[in-house]
XYZ file of C-alpha atoms in Angstrom:
454
model
C -6.679 145.422 79.063
C -8.461 144.725 75.906
C -11.159 142.175 77.796
C -10.642 143.197 81.353
C -9.471 139.818 82.129
C -7.141 139.764 85.300
C -3.392 138.511 84.773
C -2.448 137.473 88.429
C 0.939 137.986 89.802
C 2.891 134.950 90.766
C 1.363 132.475 93.453
C -2.157 133.637 92.833
C -4.962 132.437 90.730
C -8.670 132.815 90.266
C -10.947 135.645 88.311
C -9.906 138.074 90.534
C -6.289 136.919 91.589
C -7.797 136.490 95.255
C -6.223 133.048 95.952
C -2.881 131.620 96.694
C -2.021 128.906 94.775
C -2.824 125.388 96.225
C -0.107 123.692 98.764
C 1.549 121.827 95.926
C 2.065 124.213 93.177
C 3.543 127.808 92.889
C 4.686 130.836 90.760
C 3.143 131.965 87.519
C -0.222 130.828 87.285
C 0.772 128.113 89.593
C 2.142 126.116 86.960
C 5.179 124.805 88.851
C 4.914 121.858 90.994
C 5.963 122.023 94.709
C 9.009 119.438 95.338
C 8.978 119.531 98.933
C 9.202 116.159 100.620
C 8.235 116.777 104.280
C 6.881 120.382 104.167
C 4.888 122.838 102.129
C 6.617 125.427 99.701
C 5.904 129.289 99.149
C 3.115 129.897 97.046
C 5.484 133.102 94.581
C 8.965 131.304 94.755
C 8.454 127.761 95.958
C 11.015 127.475 98.492
C 10.134 124.967 101.065
C 9.294 125.381 104.780
C 9.401 122.198 106.545
C 7.340 120.386 108.675
C 8.423 119.774 112.132
C 11.238 117.318 112.901
C 12.569 117.817 109.376
C 15.119 119.478 107.298
C 17.364 120.278 104.068
C 16.270 122.134 100.943
C 13.600 119.587 99.942
C 13.185 118.935 103.637
C 14.001 115.431 102.745
C 16.237 115.103 105.842
C 14.989 114.223 109.293
C 16.725 116.298 112.023
C 20.498 116.122 113.026
C 20.591 113.872 116.377
C 20.353 115.930 119.308
C 17.824 118.024 117.574
C 13.897 118.576 116.909
C 11.029 120.786 116.537
C 10.341 123.471 113.583
C 13.218 123.990 111.895
C 15.195 121.682 113.705
C 16.031 124.713 116.020
C 15.673 122.635 119.113
C 18.132 120.847 121.019
C 17.088 117.562 122.740
C 17.914 116.963 126.462
C 17.979 113.276 126.692
C 19.921 111.873 129.120
C 22.061 108.374 129.009
C 22.264 107.602 125.197
C 18.390 108.323 125.121
C 16.442 109.387 121.621
C 14.343 112.497 121.075
C 11.538 112.566 118.814
C 12.714 114.942 116.234
C 8.985 116.260 115.782
C 8.111 116.670 119.554
C 11.293 116.239 121.062
C 10.069 113.376 123.445
C 12.662 110.996 124.896
C 12.885 107.205 123.860
C 14.842 105.764 126.646
C 17.180 102.680 126.188
C 17.070 99.836 128.388
C 17.557 100.354 132.185
C 16.393 103.995 132.098
C 13.270 105.940 132.724
C 12.046 109.257 133.333
C 11.216 112.467 131.258
C 14.933 112.947 130.118
C 15.940 109.581 130.964
C 17.555 110.647 133.974
C 16.291 107.595 136.167
C 17.312 103.947 136.518
C 15.362 101.669 136.815
C 13.664 101.207 140.338
C 15.148 98.314 142.325
C 14.061 95.107 141.189
C 13.224 95.841 137.725
C 15.462 96.452 134.745
C 15.413 96.209 130.663
C 13.064 98.374 128.277
C 10.648 100.566 129.875
C 11.917 98.841 133.231
C 9.006 96.489 132.394
C 11.349 92.742 133.265
C 11.137 91.909 136.902
C 14.627 90.853 138.259
C 15.011 86.940 139.136
C 17.383 87.511 142.131
C 17.147 85.633 145.471
C 18.771 87.016 149.303
C 17.830 89.957 149.082
C 20.088 90.342 145.325
C 19.535 93.582 142.937
C 19.980 92.891 139.420
C 21.840 95.391 136.861
C 18.904 97.776 135.652
C 20.200 97.426 132.087
C 21.172 93.577 131.483
C 19.231 92.161 134.452
C 22.199 90.272 136.373
C 21.798 89.611 139.306
C 24.514 91.974 141.982
C 24.801 89.776 145.025
C 24.928 90.654 148.002
C 28.035 89.363 150.133
C 27.992 85.522 151.414
C 26.338 84.733 148.117
C 27.095 83.970 144.704
C 25.745 82.150 141.270
C 23.489 83.477 138.379
C 20.812 83.915 140.959
C 22.408 84.702 144.009
C 21.421 81.349 145.336
C 24.741 79.537 146.720
C 26.252 80.378 149.670
C 30.222 81.065 149.550
C 32.164 77.805 149.723
C 33.667 76.878 153.049
C 36.854 78.814 153.926
C 35.089 81.795 151.815
C 33.366 84.850 152.584
C 32.020 88.451 151.268
C 31.274 90.171 147.885
C 31.641 87.906 145.335
C 33.151 85.400 148.164
C 36.356 86.668 147.560
C 37.522 86.892 151.168
C 39.734 84.576 152.741
C 38.535 82.785 156.316
C 41.114 83.044 158.992
C 38.918 80.926 161.600
C 41.042 78.566 163.449
C 40.511 75.267 165.281
C 37.491 74.108 163.791
C 35.528 77.672 164.037
C 32.367 78.823 161.931
C 33.074 81.056 159.272
C 30.267 83.579 158.815
C 29.920 83.608 154.763
C 28.831 87.267 154.925
C 31.119 89.034 156.904
C 33.726 86.545 157.780
C 33.542 86.764 161.737
C 34.338 83.644 163.601
C 31.874 81.517 165.507
C 34.546 79.785 167.948
C 34.181 76.233 169.388
C 34.092 75.327 173.394
C 37.435 76.263 174.778
C 38.653 79.006 172.285
C 38.256 82.688 171.983
C 40.219 85.428 169.898
C 38.928 87.135 166.756
C 40.073 84.004 165.071
C 39.554 81.249 167.699
C 43.396 80.396 168.198
C 43.517 81.185 172.097
C 42.911 78.854 174.585
C 40.290 79.784 177.474
C 42.413 77.599 179.741
C 46.006 78.370 181.053
C 48.490 76.248 179.443
C 48.520 72.499 180.840
C 44.805 72.641 181.721
C 41.013 71.828 179.905
C 37.689 71.111 180.758
C 34.453 73.336 181.267
C 36.036 74.789 184.229
C 39.839 74.712 183.226
C 40.908 71.867 186.129
C 41.797 69.343 184.694
C 45.803 68.653 183.706
C 46.715 67.778 180.214
C 48.104 64.368 179.736
C 50.455 65.444 176.561
C 54.314 64.640 175.983
C 55.116 68.482 176.285
C 57.803 68.368 174.078
C 55.908 66.482 170.944
C 52.823 68.491 171.599
C 51.480 71.527 169.802
C 48.581 72.154 171.650
C 46.472 70.388 174.555
C 42.728 70.479 173.581
C 41.366 73.312 175.938
C 37.749 71.536 175.920
C 38.656 68.002 175.701
C 42.010 67.509 176.664
C 43.199 65.558 173.354
C 46.532 65.994 172.442
C 47.257 67.787 169.115
C 50.526 66.051 168.264
C 53.638 68.157 166.554
C 54.868 66.804 163.155
C 56.135 63.810 162.824
C 54.356 62.427 166.051
C 51.712 60.048 166.881
C 49.475 58.219 169.663
C 47.196 59.738 172.394
C 49.796 61.127 174.375
C 52.300 62.455 171.223
C 54.944 59.836 172.577
C 55.620 57.743 169.852
C 57.096 58.875 166.085
C 54.294 58.492 163.378
C 53.930 54.597 162.013
C 56.024 53.258 159.029
C 55.418 54.704 155.670
C 54.042 57.528 157.200
C 54.901 61.407 158.185
C 53.833 64.690 158.641
C 51.190 66.752 160.611
C 49.076 63.894 162.340
C 50.961 61.475 160.321
C 48.639 61.529 157.363
C 51.161 61.909 154.517
C 51.923 58.785 152.629
C 55.824 58.151 152.420
C 56.974 57.381 148.587
C 60.409 55.622 149.181
C 61.423 53.031 147.793
C 63.923 49.992 147.866
C 63.791 49.973 151.885
C 64.895 53.609 152.472
C 64.065 55.221 155.614
C 61.410 57.978 155.787
C 61.984 61.047 158.490
C 58.640 60.970 159.965
C 58.848 65.022 160.496
C 58.973 65.838 156.443
C 58.907 62.671 154.602
C 62.833 63.097 153.479
C 63.769 59.888 152.421
C 66.990 58.245 153.848
C 68.413 55.905 150.626
C 70.119 52.734 151.348
C 72.905 51.711 150.178
C 73.381 51.454 146.198
C 70.324 54.367 145.598
C 69.768 57.620 145.144
C 67.013 59.938 144.274
C 64.563 61.886 146.143
C 62.587 58.738 146.742
C 65.611 56.612 146.111
C 64.042 54.985 143.058
C 67.470 55.413 141.354
C 70.334 52.766 141.669
C 74.112 54.382 141.260
C 75.507 55.545 138.223
C 77.821 53.209 136.620
C 81.105 52.979 138.310
C 79.548 54.122 141.594
C 78.273 52.386 144.885
C 77.463 52.546 148.482
C 75.730 55.515 150.684
C 74.890 58.407 148.805
C 76.910 56.456 146.020
C 79.774 58.522 146.921
C 82.273 55.367 146.564
C 83.951 54.558 143.053
C 84.012 51.258 142.027
C 87.500 49.345 141.405
C 86.586 47.017 139.256
C 88.281 46.211 135.755
C 87.901 44.622 132.059
C 84.366 45.647 131.800
C 83.131 44.410 135.080
C 80.416 45.969 136.887
C 79.885 46.699 140.885
C 77.046 45.928 142.934
C 75.845 49.344 143.728
C 75.370 48.632 147.793
C 78.679 46.786 148.604
C 81.004 47.528 145.257
C 81.466 43.834 144.897
C 82.672 43.206 141.337
C 80.729 41.327 138.607
C 83.522 40.283 136.465
C 82.429 39.831 132.536
C 82.981 36.565 130.931
C 86.465 35.275 131.134
C 87.927 37.365 133.871
C 88.115 36.126 137.688
C 89.512 38.036 140.850
C 88.627 40.343 143.236
C 88.940 43.145 140.997
C 88.268 41.103 137.605
C 91.811 41.494 136.902
C 92.905 38.256 136.067
C 91.864 36.018 133.310
C 90.459 32.550 133.217
C 92.990 29.708 134.163
C 93.818 28.009 131.066
C 91.056 25.338 130.044
C 88.341 27.569 131.630
C 86.444 30.323 130.211
C 83.155 32.015 130.839
C 81.227 33.521 133.549
C 83.467 32.748 136.785
C 85.867 31.015 134.697
C 83.423 27.766 135.092
C 83.197 26.402 131.581
C 85.825 23.870 130.582
C 87.171 24.403 127.256
C 87.122 21.698 124.971
C 89.777 22.679 122.604
C 92.374 20.249 120.864
C 95.681 19.563 119.755
C 97.597 23.026 121.756
C 94.600 24.931 120.405
C 94.376 28.462 121.911
C 90.650 28.878 124.221
C 88.963 32.609 124.202
C 88.539 33.024 127.853
C 85.519 34.802 127.251
C 83.131 32.356 125.071
C 85.390 29.162 124.867
C 85.778 29.766 121.186
C 88.818 27.367 120.039
C 91.752 29.394 117.974
C 93.479 26.391 116.274
C 97.325 26.047 116.141
C 98.528 25.916 112.205
C 97.735 22.390 110.437
C 94.633 22.127 112.383
C 90.736 23.097 111.905
C 87.224 22.389 113.202
C 85.030 23.606 116.051
C 87.339 22.339 118.781
C 90.568 21.941 116.337
C 90.660 18.541 116.566
C 90.683 17.768 112.903
C 94.022 18.097 110.778
C 94.796 19.857 107.600
C 93.285 18.047 104.276
C 95.761 16.905 101.766
C 96.906 19.640 99.938
C 96.269 22.828 102.374
C 98.482 23.800 105.698
C 98.670 26.519 107.998
C 96.338 28.853 110.583
C 92.851 27.432 109.813
C 94.604 25.109 106.540
C 93.945 28.339 104.720
C 97.210 28.082 102.915
C 97.573 26.108 99.731
C 100.527 23.317 98.887
C 103.069 24.469 96.736
C 104.219 20.909 95.278
C 105.024 19.479 92.612
C 101.856 17.192 92.397
C 103.925 14.079 90.553
C 106.520 13.787 93.212
C 104.524 15.086 96.181
C 101.352 13.868 97.565
C 101.090 16.750 99.877
C 102.681 19.244 102.174
C 103.409 19.380 105.974
C 100.136 20.952 107.430
C 102.035 23.096 110.053
C 104.808 24.354 107.777
C 103.813 23.737 104.516
C 107.206 22.067 103.488
C 106.680 19.783 100.457
C 106.496 16.202 101.371
C 108.377 14.159 98.612
C 108.277 10.871 97.050
C 111.249 8.692 97.281
C 114.059 9.545 94.767
C 112.990 13.444 94.781
C 114.041 16.174 96.512
C 114.256 20.325 96.494
C 111.412 22.987 97.728
C 108.962 21.741 95.438
C 110.294 17.578 95.066
C 111.656 18.850 91.396
C 115.018 17.332 91.648
C 115.981 13.571 91.657
C 118.517 12.351 94.098
C 122.458 12.440 93.459
C 123.889 9.646 92.436
C 124.681 7.733 95.204
C 121.486 8.631 97.395
C 118.150 7.387 97.599
C 114.809 7.164 99.784
C 112.590 9.751 101.274
C 114.519 13.308 101.022
C 117.439 11.317 99.216
C 118.560 10.953 102.902
C 120.289 6.956 102.182
C 123.199 6.777 100.979
C 124.036 3.244 98.516
C 126.032 0.881 99.914
C 126.662 -0.967 96.616
C 130.618 -1.348 95.812
C 132.682 -2.481 93.052
C 131.039 0.466 90.639
C 127.861 -0.396 91.171
C 124.944 1.879 91.236
C 121.681 1.812 93.264
C 117.952 2.671 92.739
C 117.347 5.950 94.090
C 114.043 4.370 95.098
C 114.373 0.999 96.979
C 118.390 1.469 97.105
C 119.069 -1.775 95.502
C 122.492 -2.213 94.554
C 122.833 -2.783 90.542
C 126.099 -4.860 90.246
C 128.514 -4.145 87.426
C 129.751 -7.122 85.262
C 131.492 -9.644 86.933
C 129.755 -8.646 90.694
C 126.988 -10.120 92.168
C 125.112 -10.161 95.546
C 123.576 -7.262 97.789
C 126.489 -4.976 97.918
C 128.125 -6.040 94.680
C 131.195 -7.686 96.512
C 130.802 -11.435 95.707
C 132.496 -12.875 92.353
């Protein structure tokens, strides 16, 4: 008031306060710096006014998903996962979609981002609008739908099972059957000709064994044999070791078993069992179906086919119930024992069991002096000064002449002499005799062998 200079209200500047603050400032004397990030601030209050596509106190945030425009007040109209521009609302479509609001799939033959990728599929197949994966038409398969369905399959993803019979062709597309000559029907299983006839005019009679034939081909007259039969007219069974339809299967029977021509069942020979007759009868059984119980004894085995007993060493007889005869041993008791001195011969292995007083492999040796008994394991218990040894069987001490007793500890009694003191002196007239030789020692006045001479 004293100099006429204008004092501007907040938000204005200039000599006459005729100008608003520049966009980057606000407030008294436009001294406050605007802090809005994506927008402008009010020249007076500094409040932010956001540009289209932004929001927040400082306009620092993009519009929330699904909104766009000024103050983010507009809702996006994009479909199928499309994203809209937060400023303009224009839709950015994901792969496989197109259109103003992403509502349209890629046109046939194209896929991917902006539908710019061309499908690489064959046989009129289309591809997935997003991944480009080929979607094969019925009758085709593979990554690019190049392959036809394999034989016996048809339709979408080749999941259909062909029902066509008699060698007819099956359409890989719809499974329809194209019958061979002589056949008709939806699955080509019906003969064109009546039973018993064949040929283009059904005028030729079939020449098949009716009991063993499944069907006579209505065009060629060829006989299709029943299971287990063979030959031009189906008049003979399958050849040896074959079975089944057309005799195409090979029998697995073993050990001379019979094979049924219809189903290959094995009929085992005696002594065998199992599905293919590969197993012998369990121990203790024999015969057909291994149903007979063996009668063998003493560790013998029996032949699985006949039940004949196979004796263990040391046994003979039809049932192996008798040991080997004396002096024989071994398998079938054919080995001759070599034992001596009344030794016992083991009937299984011929080992000699010596009688007391003998030893050696064949019991051929007497016990050595000083030993006796079985296997000569006992030691003589005799006075060594009066006895050279003992009896090898009983162990009784054998005394020197003029000694007696269990251990030969005692001298002979008066009037006795010799071995075991068994001799009596024949000396007379009060003579004595020597206990070793029995010689008379005459009393004084007598002479002679018996002291009878004066």
